PDB file of C-alpha atoms in Angstrom:
ATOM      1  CA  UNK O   1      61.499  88.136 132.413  1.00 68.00           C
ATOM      2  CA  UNK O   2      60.579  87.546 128.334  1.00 92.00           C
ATOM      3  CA  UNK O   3      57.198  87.970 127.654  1.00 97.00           C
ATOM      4  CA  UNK O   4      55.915  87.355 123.947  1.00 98.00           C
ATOM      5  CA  UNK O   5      52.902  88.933 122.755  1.00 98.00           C
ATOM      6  CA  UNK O   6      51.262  87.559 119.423  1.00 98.00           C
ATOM      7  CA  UNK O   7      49.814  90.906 118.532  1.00 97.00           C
ATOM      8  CA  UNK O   8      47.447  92.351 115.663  1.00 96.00           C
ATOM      9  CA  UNK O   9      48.420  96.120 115.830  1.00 96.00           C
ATOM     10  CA  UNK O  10      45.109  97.342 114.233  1.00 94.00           C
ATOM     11  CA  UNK O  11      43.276  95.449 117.112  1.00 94.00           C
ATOM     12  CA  UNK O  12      42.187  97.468 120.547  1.00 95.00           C
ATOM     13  CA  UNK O  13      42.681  94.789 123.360  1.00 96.00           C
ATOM     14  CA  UNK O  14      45.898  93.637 121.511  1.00 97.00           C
ATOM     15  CA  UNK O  15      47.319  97.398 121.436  1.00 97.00           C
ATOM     16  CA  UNK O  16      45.928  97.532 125.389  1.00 97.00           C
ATOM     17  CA  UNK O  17      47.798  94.765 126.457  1.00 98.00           C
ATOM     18  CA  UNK O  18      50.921  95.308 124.804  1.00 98.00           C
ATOM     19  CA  UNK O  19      50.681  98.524 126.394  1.00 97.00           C
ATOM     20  CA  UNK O  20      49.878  96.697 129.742  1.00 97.00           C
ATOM     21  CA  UNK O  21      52.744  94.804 129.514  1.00 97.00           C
ATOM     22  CA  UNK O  22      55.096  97.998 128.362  1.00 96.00           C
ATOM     23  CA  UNK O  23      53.461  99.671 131.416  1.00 95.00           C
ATOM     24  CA  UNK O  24      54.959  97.123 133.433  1.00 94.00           C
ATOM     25  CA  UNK O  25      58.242  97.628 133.372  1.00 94.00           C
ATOM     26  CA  UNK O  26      58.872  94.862 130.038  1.00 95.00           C
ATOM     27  CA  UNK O  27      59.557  94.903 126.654  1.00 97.00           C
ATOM     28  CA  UNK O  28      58.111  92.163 125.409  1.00 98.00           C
ATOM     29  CA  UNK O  29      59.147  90.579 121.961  1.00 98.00           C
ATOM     30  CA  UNK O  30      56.477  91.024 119.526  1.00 98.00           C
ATOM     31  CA  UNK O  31      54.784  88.970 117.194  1.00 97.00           C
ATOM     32  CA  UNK O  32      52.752  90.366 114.402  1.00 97.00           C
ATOM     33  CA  UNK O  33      51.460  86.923 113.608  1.00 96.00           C
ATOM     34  CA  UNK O  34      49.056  88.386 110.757  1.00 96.00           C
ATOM     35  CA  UNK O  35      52.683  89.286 108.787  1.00 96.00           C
ATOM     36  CA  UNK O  36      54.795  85.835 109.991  1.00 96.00           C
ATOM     37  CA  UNK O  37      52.052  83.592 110.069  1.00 96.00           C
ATOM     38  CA  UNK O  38      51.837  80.431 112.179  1.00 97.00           C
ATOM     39  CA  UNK O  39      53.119  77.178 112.371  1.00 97.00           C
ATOM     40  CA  UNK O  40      51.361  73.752 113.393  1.00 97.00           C
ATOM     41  CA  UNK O  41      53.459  73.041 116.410  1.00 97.00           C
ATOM     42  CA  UNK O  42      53.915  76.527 117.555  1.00 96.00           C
ATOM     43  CA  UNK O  43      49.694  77.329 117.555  1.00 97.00           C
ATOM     44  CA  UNK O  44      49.228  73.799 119.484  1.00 97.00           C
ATOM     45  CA  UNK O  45      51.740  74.381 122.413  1.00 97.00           C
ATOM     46  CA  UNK O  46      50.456  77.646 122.445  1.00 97.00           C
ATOM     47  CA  UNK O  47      46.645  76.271 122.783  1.00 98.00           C
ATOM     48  CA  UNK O  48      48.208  73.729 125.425  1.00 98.00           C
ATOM     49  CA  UNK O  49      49.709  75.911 127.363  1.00 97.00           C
ATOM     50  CA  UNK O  50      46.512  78.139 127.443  1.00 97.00           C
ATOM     51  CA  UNK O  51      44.540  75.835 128.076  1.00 97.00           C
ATOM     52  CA  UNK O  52      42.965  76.090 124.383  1.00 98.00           C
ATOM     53  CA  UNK O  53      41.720  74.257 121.642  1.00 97.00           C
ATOM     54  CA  UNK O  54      41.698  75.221 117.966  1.00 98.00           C
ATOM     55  CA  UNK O  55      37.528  76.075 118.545  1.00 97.00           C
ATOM     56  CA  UNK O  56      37.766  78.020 121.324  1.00 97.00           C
ATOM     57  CA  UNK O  57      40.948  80.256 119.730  1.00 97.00           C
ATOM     58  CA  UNK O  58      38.992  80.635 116.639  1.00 98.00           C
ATOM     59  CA  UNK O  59      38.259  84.230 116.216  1.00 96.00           C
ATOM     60  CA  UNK O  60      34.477  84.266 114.747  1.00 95.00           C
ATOM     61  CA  UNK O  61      34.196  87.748 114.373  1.00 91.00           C
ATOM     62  CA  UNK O  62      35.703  90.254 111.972  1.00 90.00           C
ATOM     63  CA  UNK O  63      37.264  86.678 110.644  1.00 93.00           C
ATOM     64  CA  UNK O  64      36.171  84.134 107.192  1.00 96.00           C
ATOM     65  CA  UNK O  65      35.334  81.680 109.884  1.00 97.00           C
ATOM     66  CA  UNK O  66      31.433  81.897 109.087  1.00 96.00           C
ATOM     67  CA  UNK O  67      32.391  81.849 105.295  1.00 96.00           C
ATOM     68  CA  UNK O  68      35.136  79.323 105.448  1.00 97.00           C
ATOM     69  CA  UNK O  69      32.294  76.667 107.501  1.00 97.00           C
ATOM     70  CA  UNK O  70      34.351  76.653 110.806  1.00 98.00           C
ATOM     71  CA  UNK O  71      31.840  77.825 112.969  1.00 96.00           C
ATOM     72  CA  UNK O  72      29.927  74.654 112.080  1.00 96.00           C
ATOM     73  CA  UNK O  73      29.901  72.092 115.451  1.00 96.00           C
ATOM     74  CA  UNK O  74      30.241  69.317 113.550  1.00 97.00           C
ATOM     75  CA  UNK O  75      33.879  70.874 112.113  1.00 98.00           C
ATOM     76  CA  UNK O  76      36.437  69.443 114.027  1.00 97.00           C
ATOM     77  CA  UNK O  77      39.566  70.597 115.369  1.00 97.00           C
ATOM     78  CA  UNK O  78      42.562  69.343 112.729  1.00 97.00           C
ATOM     79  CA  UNK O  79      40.161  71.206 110.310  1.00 98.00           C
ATOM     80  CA  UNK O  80      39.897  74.640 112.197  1.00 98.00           C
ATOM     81  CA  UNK O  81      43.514  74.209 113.184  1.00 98.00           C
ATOM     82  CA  UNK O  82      44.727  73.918 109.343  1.00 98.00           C
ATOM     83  CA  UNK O  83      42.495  77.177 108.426  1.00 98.00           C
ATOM     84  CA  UNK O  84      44.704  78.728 111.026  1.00 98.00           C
ATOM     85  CA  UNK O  85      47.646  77.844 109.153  1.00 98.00           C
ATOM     86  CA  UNK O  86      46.335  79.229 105.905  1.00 97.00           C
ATOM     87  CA  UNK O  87      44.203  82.267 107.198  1.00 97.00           C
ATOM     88  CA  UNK O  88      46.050  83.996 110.299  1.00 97.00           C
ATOM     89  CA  UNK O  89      43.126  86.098 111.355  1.00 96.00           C
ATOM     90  CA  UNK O  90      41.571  82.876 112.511  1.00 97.00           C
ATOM     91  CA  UNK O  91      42.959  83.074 115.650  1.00 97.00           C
ATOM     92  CA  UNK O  92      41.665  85.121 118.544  1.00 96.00           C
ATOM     93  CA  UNK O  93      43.992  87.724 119.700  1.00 95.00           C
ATOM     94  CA  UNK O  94      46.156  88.534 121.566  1.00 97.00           C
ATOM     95  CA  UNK O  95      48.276  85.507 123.022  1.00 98.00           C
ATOM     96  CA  UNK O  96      50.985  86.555 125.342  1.00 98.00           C
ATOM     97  CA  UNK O  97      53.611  84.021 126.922  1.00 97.00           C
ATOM     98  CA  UNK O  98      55.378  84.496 130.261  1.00 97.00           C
ATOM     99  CA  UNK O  99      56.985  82.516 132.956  1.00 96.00           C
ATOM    100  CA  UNK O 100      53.950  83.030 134.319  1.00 96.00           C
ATOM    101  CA  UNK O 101      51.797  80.781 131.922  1.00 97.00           C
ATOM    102  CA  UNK O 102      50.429  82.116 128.693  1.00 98.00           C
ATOM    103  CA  UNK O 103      46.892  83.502 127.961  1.00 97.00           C
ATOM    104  CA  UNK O 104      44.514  84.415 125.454  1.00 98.00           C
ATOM    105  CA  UNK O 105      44.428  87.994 126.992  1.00 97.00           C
ATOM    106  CA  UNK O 106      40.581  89.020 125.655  1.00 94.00           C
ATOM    107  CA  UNK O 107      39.624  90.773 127.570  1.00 94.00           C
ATOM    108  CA  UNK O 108      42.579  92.612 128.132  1.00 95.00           C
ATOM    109  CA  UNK O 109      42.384  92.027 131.899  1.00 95.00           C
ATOM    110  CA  UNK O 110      43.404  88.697 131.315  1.00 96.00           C
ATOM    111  CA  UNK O 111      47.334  90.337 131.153  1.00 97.00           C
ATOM    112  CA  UNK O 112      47.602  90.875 134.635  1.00 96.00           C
ATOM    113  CA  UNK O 113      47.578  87.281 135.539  1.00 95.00           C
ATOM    114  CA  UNK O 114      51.276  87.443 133.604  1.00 96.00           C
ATOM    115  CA  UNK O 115      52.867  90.581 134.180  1.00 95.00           C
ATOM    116  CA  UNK O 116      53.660  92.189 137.290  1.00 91.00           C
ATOM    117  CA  UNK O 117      50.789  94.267 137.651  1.00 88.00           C
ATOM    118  CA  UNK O 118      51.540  96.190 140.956  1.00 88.00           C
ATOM    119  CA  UNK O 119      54.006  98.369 138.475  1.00 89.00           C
ATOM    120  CA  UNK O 120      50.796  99.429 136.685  1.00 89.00           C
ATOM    121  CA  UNK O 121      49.956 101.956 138.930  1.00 85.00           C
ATOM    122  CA  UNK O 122      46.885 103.869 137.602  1.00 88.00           C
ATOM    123  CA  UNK O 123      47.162 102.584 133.396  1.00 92.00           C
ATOM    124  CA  UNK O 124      43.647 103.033 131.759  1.00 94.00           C
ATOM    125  CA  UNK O 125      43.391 101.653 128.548  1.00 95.00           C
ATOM    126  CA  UNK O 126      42.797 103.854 125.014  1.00 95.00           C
ATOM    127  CA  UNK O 127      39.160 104.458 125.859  1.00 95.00           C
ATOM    128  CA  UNK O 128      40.133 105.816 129.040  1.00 94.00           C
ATOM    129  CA  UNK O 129      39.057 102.722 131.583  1.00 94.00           C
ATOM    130  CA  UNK O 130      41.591 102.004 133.767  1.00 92.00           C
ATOM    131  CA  UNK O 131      42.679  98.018 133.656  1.00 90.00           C
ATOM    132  CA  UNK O 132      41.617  96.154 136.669  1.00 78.00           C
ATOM    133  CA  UNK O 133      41.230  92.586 137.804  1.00 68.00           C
ATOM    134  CA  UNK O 134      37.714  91.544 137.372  1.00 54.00           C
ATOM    135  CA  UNK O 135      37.590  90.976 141.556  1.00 50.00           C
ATOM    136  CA  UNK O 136      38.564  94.679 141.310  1.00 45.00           C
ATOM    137  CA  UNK O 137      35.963  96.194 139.238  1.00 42.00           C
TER     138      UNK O 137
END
């Protein structure tokens, strides 16, 4: 199975979940997406498959996106989406891709929908909590 993460590796949940998905028997092909950037058609089939738009992917915190006017309802999409382009960090983190659908894994629960999770065992994240499905905790 090929599972892509679109990682940040300074970010917590994005290190958890590509840990999750290590954990799980895969190596998955990483993207640091802050160092290669984006593209137009791969960040809308991404947000398609997700189940996304360009607002609810933007990544408001520790981001410009206050600065840069995004966070502004009347700001649509095409605008947010080309920001993306130009400023990486835009977009919430981190997006992993599977056969088993694709997911903006924050929290970092959000993994186990797309990895096989049984193979887990007892994995507890850096801070020491151990990763469960929210029906679980």
């Amino acid at each position: 199975m090929t599972i892509v993460i679109h990682h940040n590796p300074d970010c917590g949940t994005s290190r958890n979940v590509l840990a999750a998905i290590r954990a799980s028997g895969e190596e998955p092909v990483v993207i640091e997406y802050l160092k290669e950037g984006w593209t137009r058609p791969q960040l809308l089939a991404l947000f398609a498959a997700a189940g996304l738009t360009p607002r609810t992917a933007l990544r408001t915190s520790k981001s410009p996106a206050e600065d840069l006017g995004l966070t502004d309802p009347s700001v649509d999409d095409d605008t947010i989406l080309a920001a993306m382009l130009e400023h990486p960090v835009l977009v919430n983190r981190p997006i992993v891709a599977s056969p088993k659908g694709v997911r903006l894994c924050r929290p970092s629960e959000a993994v186990l929908e797309l990895i096989d999770a049984a193979a887990l065992g007892d994995f507890r994240k850096e801070d020491g909590t151990p990763l469960v499905a929210a029906s679980e905790g």
